Tab-separated table of C-alpha atoms in Angstrom:
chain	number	residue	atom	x	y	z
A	1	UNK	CA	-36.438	15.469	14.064
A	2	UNK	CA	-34.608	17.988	11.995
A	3	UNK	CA	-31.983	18.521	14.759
A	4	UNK	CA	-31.682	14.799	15.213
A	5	UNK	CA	-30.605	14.528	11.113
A	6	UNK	CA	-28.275	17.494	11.550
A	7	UNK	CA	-26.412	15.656	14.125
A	8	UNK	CA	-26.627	12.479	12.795
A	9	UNK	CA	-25.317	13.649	9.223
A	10	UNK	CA	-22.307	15.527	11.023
A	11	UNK	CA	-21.900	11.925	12.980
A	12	UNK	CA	-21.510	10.284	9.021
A	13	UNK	CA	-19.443	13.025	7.723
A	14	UNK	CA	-16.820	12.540	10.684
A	15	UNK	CA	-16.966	8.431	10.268
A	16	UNK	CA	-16.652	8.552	6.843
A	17	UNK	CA	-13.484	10.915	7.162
A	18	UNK	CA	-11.640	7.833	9.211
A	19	UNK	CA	-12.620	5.128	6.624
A	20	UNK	CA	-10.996	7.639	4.356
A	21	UNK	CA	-8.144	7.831	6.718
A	22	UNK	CA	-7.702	4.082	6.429
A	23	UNK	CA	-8.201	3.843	3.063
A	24	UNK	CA	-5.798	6.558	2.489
A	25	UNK	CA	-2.602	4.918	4.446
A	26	UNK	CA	-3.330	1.222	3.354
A	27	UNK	CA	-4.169	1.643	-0.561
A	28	UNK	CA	-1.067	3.681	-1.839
A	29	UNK	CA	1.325	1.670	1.067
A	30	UNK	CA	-0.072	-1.449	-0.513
A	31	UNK	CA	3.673	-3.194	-1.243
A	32	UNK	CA	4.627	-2.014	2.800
A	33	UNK	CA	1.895	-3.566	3.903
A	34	UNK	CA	2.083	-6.784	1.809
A	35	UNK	CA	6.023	-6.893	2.601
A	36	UNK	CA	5.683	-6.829	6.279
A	37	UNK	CA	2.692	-9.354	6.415
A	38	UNK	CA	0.236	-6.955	8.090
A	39	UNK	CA	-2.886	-7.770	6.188
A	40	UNK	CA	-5.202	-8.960	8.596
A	41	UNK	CA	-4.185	-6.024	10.738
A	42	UNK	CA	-4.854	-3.190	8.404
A	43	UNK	CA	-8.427	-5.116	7.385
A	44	UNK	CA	-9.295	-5.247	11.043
A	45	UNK	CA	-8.535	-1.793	10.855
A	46	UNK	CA	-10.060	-0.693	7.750
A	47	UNK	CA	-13.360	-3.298	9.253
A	48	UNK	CA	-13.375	-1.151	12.533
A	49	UNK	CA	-13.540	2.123	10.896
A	50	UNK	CA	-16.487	0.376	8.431
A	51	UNK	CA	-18.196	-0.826	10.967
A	52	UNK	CA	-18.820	2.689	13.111
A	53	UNK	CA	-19.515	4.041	9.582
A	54	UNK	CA	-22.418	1.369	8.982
A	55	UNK	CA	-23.550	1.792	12.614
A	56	UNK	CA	-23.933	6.029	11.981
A	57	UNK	CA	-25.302	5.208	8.879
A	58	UNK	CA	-28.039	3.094	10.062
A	59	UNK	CA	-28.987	5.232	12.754
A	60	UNK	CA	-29.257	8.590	10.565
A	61	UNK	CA	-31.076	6.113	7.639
A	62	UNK	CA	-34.066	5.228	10.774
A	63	UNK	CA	-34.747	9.221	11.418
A	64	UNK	CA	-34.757	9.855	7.660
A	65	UNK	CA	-36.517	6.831	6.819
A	66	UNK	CA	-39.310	8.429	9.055
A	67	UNK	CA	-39.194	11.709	7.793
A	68	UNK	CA	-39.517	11.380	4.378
A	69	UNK	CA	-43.075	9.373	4.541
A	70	UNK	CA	-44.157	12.185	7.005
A	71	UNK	CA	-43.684	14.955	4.775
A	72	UNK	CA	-44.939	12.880	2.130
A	73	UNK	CA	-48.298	11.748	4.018
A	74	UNK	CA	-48.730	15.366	4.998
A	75	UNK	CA	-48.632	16.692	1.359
A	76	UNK	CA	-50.645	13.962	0.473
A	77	UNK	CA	-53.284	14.652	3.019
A	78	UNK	CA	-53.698	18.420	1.832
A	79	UNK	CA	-54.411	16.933	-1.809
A	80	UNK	CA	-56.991	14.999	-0.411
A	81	UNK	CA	-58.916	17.404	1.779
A	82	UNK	CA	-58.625	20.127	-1.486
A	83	UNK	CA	-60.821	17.642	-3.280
A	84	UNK	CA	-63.367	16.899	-0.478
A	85	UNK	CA	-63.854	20.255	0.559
A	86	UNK	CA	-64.191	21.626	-3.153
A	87	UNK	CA	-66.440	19.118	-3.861
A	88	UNK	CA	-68.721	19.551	-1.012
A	89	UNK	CA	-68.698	23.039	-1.243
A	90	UNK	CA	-69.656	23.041	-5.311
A	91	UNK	CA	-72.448	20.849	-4.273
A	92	UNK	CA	-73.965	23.385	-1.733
A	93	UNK	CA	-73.237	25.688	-4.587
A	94	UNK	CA	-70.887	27.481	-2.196
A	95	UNK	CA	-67.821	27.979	-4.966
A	96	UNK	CA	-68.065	27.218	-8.370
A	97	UNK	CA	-66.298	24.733	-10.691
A	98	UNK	CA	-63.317	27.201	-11.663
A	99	UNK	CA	-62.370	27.805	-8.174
A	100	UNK	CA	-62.157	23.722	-7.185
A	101	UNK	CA	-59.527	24.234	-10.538
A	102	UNK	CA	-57.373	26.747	-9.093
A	103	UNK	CA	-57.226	24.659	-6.201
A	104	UNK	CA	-56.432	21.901	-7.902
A	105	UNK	CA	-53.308	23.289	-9.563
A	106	UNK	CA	-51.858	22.317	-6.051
A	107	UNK	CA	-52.307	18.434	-7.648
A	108	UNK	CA	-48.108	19.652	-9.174
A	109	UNK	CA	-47.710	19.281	-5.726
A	110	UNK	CA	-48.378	15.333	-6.496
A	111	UNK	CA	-45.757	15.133	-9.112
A	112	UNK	CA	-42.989	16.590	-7.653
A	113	UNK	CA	-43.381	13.662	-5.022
A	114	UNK	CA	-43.106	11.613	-8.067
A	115	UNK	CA	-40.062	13.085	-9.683
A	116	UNK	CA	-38.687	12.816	-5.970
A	117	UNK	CA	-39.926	8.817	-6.081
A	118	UNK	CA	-37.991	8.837	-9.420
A	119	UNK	CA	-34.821	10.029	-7.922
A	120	UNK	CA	-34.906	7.494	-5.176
A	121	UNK	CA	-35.405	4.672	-7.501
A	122	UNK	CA	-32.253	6.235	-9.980
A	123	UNK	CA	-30.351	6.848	-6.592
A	124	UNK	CA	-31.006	3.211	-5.321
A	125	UNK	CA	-30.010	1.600	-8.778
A	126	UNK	CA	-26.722	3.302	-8.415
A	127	UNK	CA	-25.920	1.565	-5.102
A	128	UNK	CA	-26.864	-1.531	-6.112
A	129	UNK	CA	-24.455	-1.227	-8.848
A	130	UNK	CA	-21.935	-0.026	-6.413
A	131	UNK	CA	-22.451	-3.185	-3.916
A	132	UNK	CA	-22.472	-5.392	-7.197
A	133	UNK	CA	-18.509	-3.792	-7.502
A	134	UNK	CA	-17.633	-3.876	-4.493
A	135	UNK	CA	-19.060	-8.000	-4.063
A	136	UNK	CA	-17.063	-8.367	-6.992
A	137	UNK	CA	-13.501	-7.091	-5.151
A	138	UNK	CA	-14.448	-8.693	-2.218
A	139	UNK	CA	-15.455	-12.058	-4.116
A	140	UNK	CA	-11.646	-11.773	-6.224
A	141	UNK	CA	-9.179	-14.315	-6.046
A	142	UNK	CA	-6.168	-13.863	-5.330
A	143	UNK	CA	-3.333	-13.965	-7.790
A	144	UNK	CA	-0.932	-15.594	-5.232
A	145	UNK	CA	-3.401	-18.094	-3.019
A	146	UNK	CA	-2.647	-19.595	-0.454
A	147	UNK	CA	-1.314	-23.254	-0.669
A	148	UNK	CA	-3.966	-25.817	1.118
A	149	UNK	CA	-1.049	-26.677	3.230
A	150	UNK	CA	1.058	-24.260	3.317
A	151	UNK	CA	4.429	-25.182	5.148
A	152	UNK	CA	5.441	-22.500	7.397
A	153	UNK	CA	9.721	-21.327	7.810
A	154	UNK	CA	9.690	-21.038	11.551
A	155	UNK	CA	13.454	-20.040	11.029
A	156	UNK	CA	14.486	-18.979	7.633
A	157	UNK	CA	18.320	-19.519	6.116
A	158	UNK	CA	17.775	-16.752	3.019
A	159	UNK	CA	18.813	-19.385	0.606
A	160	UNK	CA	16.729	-18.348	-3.173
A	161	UNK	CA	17.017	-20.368	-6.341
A	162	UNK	CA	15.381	-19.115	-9.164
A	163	UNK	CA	14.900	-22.210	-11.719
A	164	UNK	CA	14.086	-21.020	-15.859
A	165	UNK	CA	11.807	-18.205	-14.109
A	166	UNK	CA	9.512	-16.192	-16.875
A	167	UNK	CA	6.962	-14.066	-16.080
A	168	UNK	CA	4.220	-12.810	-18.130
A	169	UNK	CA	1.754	-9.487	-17.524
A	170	UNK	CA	-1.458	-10.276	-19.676
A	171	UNK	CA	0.716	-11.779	-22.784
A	172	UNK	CA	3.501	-9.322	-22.211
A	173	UNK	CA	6.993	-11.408	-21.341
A	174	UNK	CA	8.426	-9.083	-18.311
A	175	UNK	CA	11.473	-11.670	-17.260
A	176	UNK	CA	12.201	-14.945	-19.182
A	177	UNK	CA	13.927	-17.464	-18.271
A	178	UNK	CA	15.764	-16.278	-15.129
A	179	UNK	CA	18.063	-19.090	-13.696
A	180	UNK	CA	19.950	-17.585	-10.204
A	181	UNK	CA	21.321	-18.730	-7.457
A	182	UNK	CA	21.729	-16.498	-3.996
A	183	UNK	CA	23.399	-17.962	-0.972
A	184	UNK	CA	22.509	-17.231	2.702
A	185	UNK	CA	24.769	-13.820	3.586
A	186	UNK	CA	24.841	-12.655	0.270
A	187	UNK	CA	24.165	-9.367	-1.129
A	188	UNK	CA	22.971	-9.204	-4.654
A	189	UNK	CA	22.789	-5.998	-7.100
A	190	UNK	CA	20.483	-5.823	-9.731
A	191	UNK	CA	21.792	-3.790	-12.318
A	192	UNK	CA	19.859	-2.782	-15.541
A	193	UNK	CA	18.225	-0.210	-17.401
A	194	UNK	CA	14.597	1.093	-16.899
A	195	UNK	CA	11.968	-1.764	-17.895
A	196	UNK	CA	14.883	-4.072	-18.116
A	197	UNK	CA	12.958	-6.475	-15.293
A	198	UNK	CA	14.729	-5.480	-11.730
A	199	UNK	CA	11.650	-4.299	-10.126
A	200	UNK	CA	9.659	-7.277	-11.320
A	201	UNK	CA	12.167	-9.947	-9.943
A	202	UNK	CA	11.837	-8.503	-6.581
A	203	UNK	CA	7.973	-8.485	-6.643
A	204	UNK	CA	8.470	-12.273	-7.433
A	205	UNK	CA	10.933	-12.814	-4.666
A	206	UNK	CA	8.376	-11.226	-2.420
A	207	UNK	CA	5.478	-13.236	-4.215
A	208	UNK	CA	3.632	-10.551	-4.483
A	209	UNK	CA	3.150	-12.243	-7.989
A	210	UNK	CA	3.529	-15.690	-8.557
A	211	UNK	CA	5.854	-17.152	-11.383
A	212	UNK	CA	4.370	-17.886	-14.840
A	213	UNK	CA	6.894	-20.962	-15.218
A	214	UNK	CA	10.200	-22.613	-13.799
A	215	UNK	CA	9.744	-22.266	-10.322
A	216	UNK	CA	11.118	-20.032	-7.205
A	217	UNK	CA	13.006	-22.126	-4.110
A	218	UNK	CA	13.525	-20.531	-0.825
A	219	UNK	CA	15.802	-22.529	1.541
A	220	UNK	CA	14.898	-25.510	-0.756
A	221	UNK	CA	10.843	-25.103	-0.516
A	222	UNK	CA	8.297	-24.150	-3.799
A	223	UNK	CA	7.606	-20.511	-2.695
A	224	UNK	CA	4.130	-21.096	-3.680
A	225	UNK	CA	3.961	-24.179	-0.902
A	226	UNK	CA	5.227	-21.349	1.824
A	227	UNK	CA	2.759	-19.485	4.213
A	228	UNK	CA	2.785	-16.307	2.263
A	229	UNK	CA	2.233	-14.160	5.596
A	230	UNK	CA	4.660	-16.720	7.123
A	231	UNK	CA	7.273	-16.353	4.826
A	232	UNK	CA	6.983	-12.001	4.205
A	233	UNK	CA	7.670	-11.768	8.226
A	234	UNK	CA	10.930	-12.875	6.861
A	235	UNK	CA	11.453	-10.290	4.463
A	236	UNK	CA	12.488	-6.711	5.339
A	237	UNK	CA	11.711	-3.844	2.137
A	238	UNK	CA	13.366	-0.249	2.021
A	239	UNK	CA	11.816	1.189	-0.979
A	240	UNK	CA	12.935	4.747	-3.036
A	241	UNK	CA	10.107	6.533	-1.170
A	242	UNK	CA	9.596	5.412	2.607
A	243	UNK	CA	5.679	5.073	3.008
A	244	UNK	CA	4.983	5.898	6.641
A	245	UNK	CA	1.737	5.546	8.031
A	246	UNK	CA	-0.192	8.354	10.312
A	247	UNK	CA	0.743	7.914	13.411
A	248	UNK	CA	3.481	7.711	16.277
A	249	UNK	CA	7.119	7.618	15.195
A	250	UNK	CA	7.186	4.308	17.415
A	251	UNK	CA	4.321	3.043	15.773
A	252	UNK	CA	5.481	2.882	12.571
A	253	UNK	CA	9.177	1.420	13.327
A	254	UNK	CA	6.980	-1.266	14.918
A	255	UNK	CA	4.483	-1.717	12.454
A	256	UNK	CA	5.700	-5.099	11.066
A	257	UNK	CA	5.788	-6.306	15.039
A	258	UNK	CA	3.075	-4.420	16.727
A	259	UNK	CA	3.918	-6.089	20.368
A	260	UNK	CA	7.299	-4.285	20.432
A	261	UNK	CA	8.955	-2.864	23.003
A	262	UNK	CA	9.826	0.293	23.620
A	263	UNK	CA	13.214	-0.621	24.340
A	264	UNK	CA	13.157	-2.839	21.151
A	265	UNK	CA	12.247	0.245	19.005
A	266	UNK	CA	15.032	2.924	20.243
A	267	UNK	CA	17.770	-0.199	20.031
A	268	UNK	CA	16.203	-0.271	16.017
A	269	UNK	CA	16.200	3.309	15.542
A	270	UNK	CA	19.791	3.554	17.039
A	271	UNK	CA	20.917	1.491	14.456
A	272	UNK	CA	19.732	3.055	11.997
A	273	UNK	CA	21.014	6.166	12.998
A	274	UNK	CA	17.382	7.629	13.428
A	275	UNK	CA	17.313	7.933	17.589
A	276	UNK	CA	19.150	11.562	17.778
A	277	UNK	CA	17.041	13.023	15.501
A	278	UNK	CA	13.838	11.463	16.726
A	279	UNK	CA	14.822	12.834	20.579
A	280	UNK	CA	14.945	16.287	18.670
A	281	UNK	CA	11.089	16.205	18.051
A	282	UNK	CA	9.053	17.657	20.637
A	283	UNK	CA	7.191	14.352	21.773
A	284	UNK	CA	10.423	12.045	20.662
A	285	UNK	CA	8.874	8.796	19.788
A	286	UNK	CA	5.546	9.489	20.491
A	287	UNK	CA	5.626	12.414	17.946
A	288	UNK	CA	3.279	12.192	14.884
A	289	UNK	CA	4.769	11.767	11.354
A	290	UNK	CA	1.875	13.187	9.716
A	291	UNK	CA	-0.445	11.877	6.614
A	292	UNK	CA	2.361	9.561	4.463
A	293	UNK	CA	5.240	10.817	6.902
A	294	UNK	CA	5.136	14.461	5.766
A	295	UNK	CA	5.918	15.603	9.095
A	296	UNK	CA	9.652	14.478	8.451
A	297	UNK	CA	12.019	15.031	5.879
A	298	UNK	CA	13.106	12.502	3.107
A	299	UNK	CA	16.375	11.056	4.995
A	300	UNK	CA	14.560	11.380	8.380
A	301	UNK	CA	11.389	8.786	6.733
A	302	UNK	CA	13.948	6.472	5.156
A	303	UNK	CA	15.643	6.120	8.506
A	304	UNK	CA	12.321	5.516	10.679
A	305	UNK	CA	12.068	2.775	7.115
A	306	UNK	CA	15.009	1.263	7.544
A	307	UNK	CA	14.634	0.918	11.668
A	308	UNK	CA	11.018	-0.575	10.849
A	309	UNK	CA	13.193	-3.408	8.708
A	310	UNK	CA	15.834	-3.852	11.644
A	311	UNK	CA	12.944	-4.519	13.736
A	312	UNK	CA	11.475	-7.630	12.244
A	313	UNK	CA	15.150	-9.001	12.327
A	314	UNK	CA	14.670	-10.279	8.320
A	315	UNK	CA	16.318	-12.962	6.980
A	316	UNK	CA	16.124	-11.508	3.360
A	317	UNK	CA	16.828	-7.921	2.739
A	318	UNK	CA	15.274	-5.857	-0.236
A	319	UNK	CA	16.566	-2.291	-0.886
A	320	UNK	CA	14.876	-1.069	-3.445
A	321	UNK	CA	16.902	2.570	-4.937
A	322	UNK	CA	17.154	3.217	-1.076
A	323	UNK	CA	18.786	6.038	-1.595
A	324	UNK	CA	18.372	7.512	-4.881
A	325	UNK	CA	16.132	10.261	-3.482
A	326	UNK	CA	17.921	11.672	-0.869
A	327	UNK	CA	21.142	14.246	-1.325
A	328	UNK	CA	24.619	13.183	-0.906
A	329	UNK	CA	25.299	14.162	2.940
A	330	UNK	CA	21.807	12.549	3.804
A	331	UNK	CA	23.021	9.525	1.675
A	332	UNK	CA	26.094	8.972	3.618
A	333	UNK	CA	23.917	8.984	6.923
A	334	UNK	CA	21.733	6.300	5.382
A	335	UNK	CA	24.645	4.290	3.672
A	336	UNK	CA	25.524	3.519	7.628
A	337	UNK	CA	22.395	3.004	8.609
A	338	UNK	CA	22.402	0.397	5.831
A	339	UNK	CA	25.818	-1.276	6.848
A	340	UNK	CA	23.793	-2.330	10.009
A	341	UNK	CA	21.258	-3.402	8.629
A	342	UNK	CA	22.353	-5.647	4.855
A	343	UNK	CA	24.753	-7.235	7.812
A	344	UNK	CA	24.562	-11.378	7.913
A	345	UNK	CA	21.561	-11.137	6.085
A	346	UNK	CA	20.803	-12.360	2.255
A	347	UNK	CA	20.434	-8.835	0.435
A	348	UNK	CA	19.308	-7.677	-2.772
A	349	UNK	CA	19.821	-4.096	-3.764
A	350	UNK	CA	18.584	-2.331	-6.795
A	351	UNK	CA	20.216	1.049	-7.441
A	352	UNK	CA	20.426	3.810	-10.166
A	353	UNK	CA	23.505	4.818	-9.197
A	354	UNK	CA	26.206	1.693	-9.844
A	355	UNK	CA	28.761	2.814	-7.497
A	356	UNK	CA	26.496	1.989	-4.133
A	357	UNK	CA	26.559	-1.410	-5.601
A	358	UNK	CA	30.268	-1.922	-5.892
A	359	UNK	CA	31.032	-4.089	-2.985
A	360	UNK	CA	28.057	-6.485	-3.824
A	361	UNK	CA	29.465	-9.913	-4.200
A	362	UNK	CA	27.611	-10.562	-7.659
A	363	UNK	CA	26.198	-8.043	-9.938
A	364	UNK	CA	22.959	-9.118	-12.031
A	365	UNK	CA	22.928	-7.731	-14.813
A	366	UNK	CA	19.629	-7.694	-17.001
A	367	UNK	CA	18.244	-6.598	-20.098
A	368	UNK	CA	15.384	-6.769	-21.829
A	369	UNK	CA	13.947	-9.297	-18.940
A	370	UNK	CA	17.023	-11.555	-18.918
A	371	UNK	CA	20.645	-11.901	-17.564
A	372	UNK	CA	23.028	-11.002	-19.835
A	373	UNK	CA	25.944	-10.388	-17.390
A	374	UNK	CA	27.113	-11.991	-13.644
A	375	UNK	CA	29.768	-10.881	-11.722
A	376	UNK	CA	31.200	-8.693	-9.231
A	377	UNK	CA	32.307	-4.899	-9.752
A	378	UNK	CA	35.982	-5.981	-11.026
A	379	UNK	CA	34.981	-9.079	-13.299
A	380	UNK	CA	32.355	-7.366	-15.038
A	381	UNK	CA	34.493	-3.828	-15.759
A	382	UNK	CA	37.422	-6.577	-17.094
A	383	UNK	CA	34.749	-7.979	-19.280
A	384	UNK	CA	34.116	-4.660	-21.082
A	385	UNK	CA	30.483	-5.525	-21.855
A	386	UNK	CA	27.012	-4.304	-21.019
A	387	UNK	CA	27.963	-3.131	-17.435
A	388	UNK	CA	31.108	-1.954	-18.139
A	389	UNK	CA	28.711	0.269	-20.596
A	390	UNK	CA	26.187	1.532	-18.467
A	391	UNK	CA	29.367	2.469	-15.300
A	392	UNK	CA	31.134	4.609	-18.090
A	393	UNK	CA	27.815	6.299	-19.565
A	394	UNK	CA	27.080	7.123	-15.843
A	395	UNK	CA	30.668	8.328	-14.808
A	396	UNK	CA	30.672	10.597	-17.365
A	397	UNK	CA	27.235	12.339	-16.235
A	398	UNK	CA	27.918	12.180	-12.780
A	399	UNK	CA	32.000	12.184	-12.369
A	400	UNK	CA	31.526	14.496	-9.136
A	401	UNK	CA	28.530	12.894	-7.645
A	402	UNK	CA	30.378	9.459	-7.314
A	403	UNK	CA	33.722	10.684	-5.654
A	404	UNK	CA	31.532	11.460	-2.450
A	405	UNK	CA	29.033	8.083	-2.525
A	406	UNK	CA	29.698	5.523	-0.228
A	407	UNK	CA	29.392	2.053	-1.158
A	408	UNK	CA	26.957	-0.182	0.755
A	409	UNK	CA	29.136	-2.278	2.094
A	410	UNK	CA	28.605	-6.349	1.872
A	411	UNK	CA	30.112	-7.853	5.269
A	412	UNK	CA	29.978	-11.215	4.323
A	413	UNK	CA	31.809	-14.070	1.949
A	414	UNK	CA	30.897	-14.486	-1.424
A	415	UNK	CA	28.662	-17.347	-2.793
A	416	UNK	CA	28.205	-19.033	-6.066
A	417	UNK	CA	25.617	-17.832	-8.339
């Protein structure tokens, strides 16, 4: 039995590892998951992984829940036949009264299965106000749900219209009254300091929060009518630090369409200039990344990132400081990775550094949670106001820096806003 609960605990320890695996890939790559609709597929996963765990669980909790009430009985039985025996043996005047005593000092025996009985009640109480938490996650709704009939974009144009948008965390106003306009093609910079609402503005356009008034229009429909996994697969996010799951380099350029092809995923990661460097890996594709991508260096995860988006073919583009983190010759690699990929498509870039954001065919420029300033490059440095502010403050700290950027560039015609 004791061998049985050594293997069986070694069993738990190596399950429990995986749904900490899981755990550890989905939870902090929360947004990448969200953006690329894959929900269902990392619970599956994440259900999988549970269920082995509950299976080696149950299994180890049948042995044990047999040996503890052996060792138990046994101790119990020794008690007993201490007190039959001593008093037999008093009555035959074999042993007197003060030697049934010192036997029955082995009666602490008896409490120490208490204090054990104690434990298990104190250890049981703590899981059930564990599985009261967790019920409680699992029981949470939603702060986007689902409309009852939600309409679903089988082929979306990229048109956005955002009509006296506010949005409040708790009673804190984060963007007020946000009225915008972005055309199909376009590509949008969001321009502000830190706090000053960019960030929050995207999470709305990905409704990963849902508007606290006016209302959000995406090729003419209420976001909040839309198929919210529906309308992500139409979204494609590069964020300021590439979150790659562990695995396969192919598996994570495919992750938002898991039935790829191989073909499919070199044409992606040729495109985003990826493909030489993944051939230089000693498995190529099938190479692992490593846990969060470590494997691979900060311009080599933002390219497998930015062939992931190419993939899914996204109507709506979201760059989010794509390459704020990265050194000038690996930002020049990316920059024409990204010329492939903002291309036809409606794109939205936030970036520290203004001069990646020059060709964008309007400027937003916010403060404080609201637009103060729209306009391209040009109109806004003629207007002398807030941007023209923040371009000289930053080409005075970084003079040399900007002389070797390279815009992203915005191949298509300009809209209204």
């Amino acid at each position: 039995m004791r061998h049985r609960l050594r293997i069986g605990f070694e069993k738990v320890d190596r399950i429990w590892a995986e749904v900490n695996n899981v755990l550890a890939d989905t939870i902090p790559g929360i947004r990448v998951v969200k953006a690329f609709a894959q929900e269902k597929r990392e619970a599956a996963r994440f259900h999988a992984a549970n269920q082995r765990n509950l299976h080696v669980n149950d299994r180890v909790n049948r042995v044990w829940s047999l040996f503890t009430p052996t060792v138990t009985l046994l101790t119990e039985v020794g008690l007993l036949v201490v007190w039959i025996c001593g008093i037999w043996q008093i009555s035959h005047d074999e042993i007197t009264v003060g030697v049934l005593t010192a036997f029955l000092a082995y009666i602490g025996r008896f409490y120490i299965r208490l204090d054990s009985m104690s434990r298990i009640v104190s250890i049981t109480q703590k899981a059930a106000a564990g599985t009261k938490r967790i019920f409680d996650i699992l029981d949470h709704v939603s702060s986007v749900p689902e409309s009852p009939d939600p309409v679903h974009l089988s082929a979306a144009q990229g048109r956005i219209e955002l009509r006296n948008v506010s949005f409040r965390y708790g009673t804190r106003s984060i963007v007020r009254d946000i009225n915008l306009t972005i055309q199909p093609g376009e590509m949008i910079g969001l321009v502000g300091h830190s706090g000053s609402g960019k960030s929050t503005l995207v999470n709305l356009i990905c409704r990963f929060y849902d508007v606290t008034e006016g209302v959000m229009l995406i090729d003419g429909h209420d976001i909040r009518t839309l198929s919210i996994a529906g309308y992500r697969k139409h979204i494609g996010l590069v964020l300021q630090e590439p979150f790659l799951f562990f695995g396969t380099i192919s598996e994570n350029i495919a992750y938002g369409k898991p039935g790829a092809t191989r073909e499919e995923i070199v044409s992606a990661a040729r495109a985003a200039h990826a493909h030489e460097f993944i051939l230089r890996l000693p498995h190529g594709y099938d190479s692992l990344v490593g846990e969060r991508g470590q494997a691979l260096s900060g311009g080599e995860r933002q390219r497998i990132s930015i062939a992931r988006a190419l993939l899914i073919d996204p109507r709506i583009l979201i760059l989010d400081e794509a390459t704020s983190s990265v050194d000038t010759t690996t930002e020049k690699d990316i920059q024409k990775a990204l010329d492939n990929l903002v291309r036809g498509r409606t794109t939205i870039a936030i970036a520290h550094r203004l001069s990646t954001l020059r060709e964008a065919d309007h400027l937003i420029v916010l403060d404080r949670g609201m637009i103060v300033e729209i306009g391209n490059h040009a109109e806004l440095m003629a207007q002398q106001g807030y941007y023209y502010r923040l371009w000289l403050a930053q080409a005075r700290n970084v003079d040399t820096e900007d002389k070797t950027m390279v815009p992203i560039e915005a191949h298509n015609s300009r809209g209204s806003v």
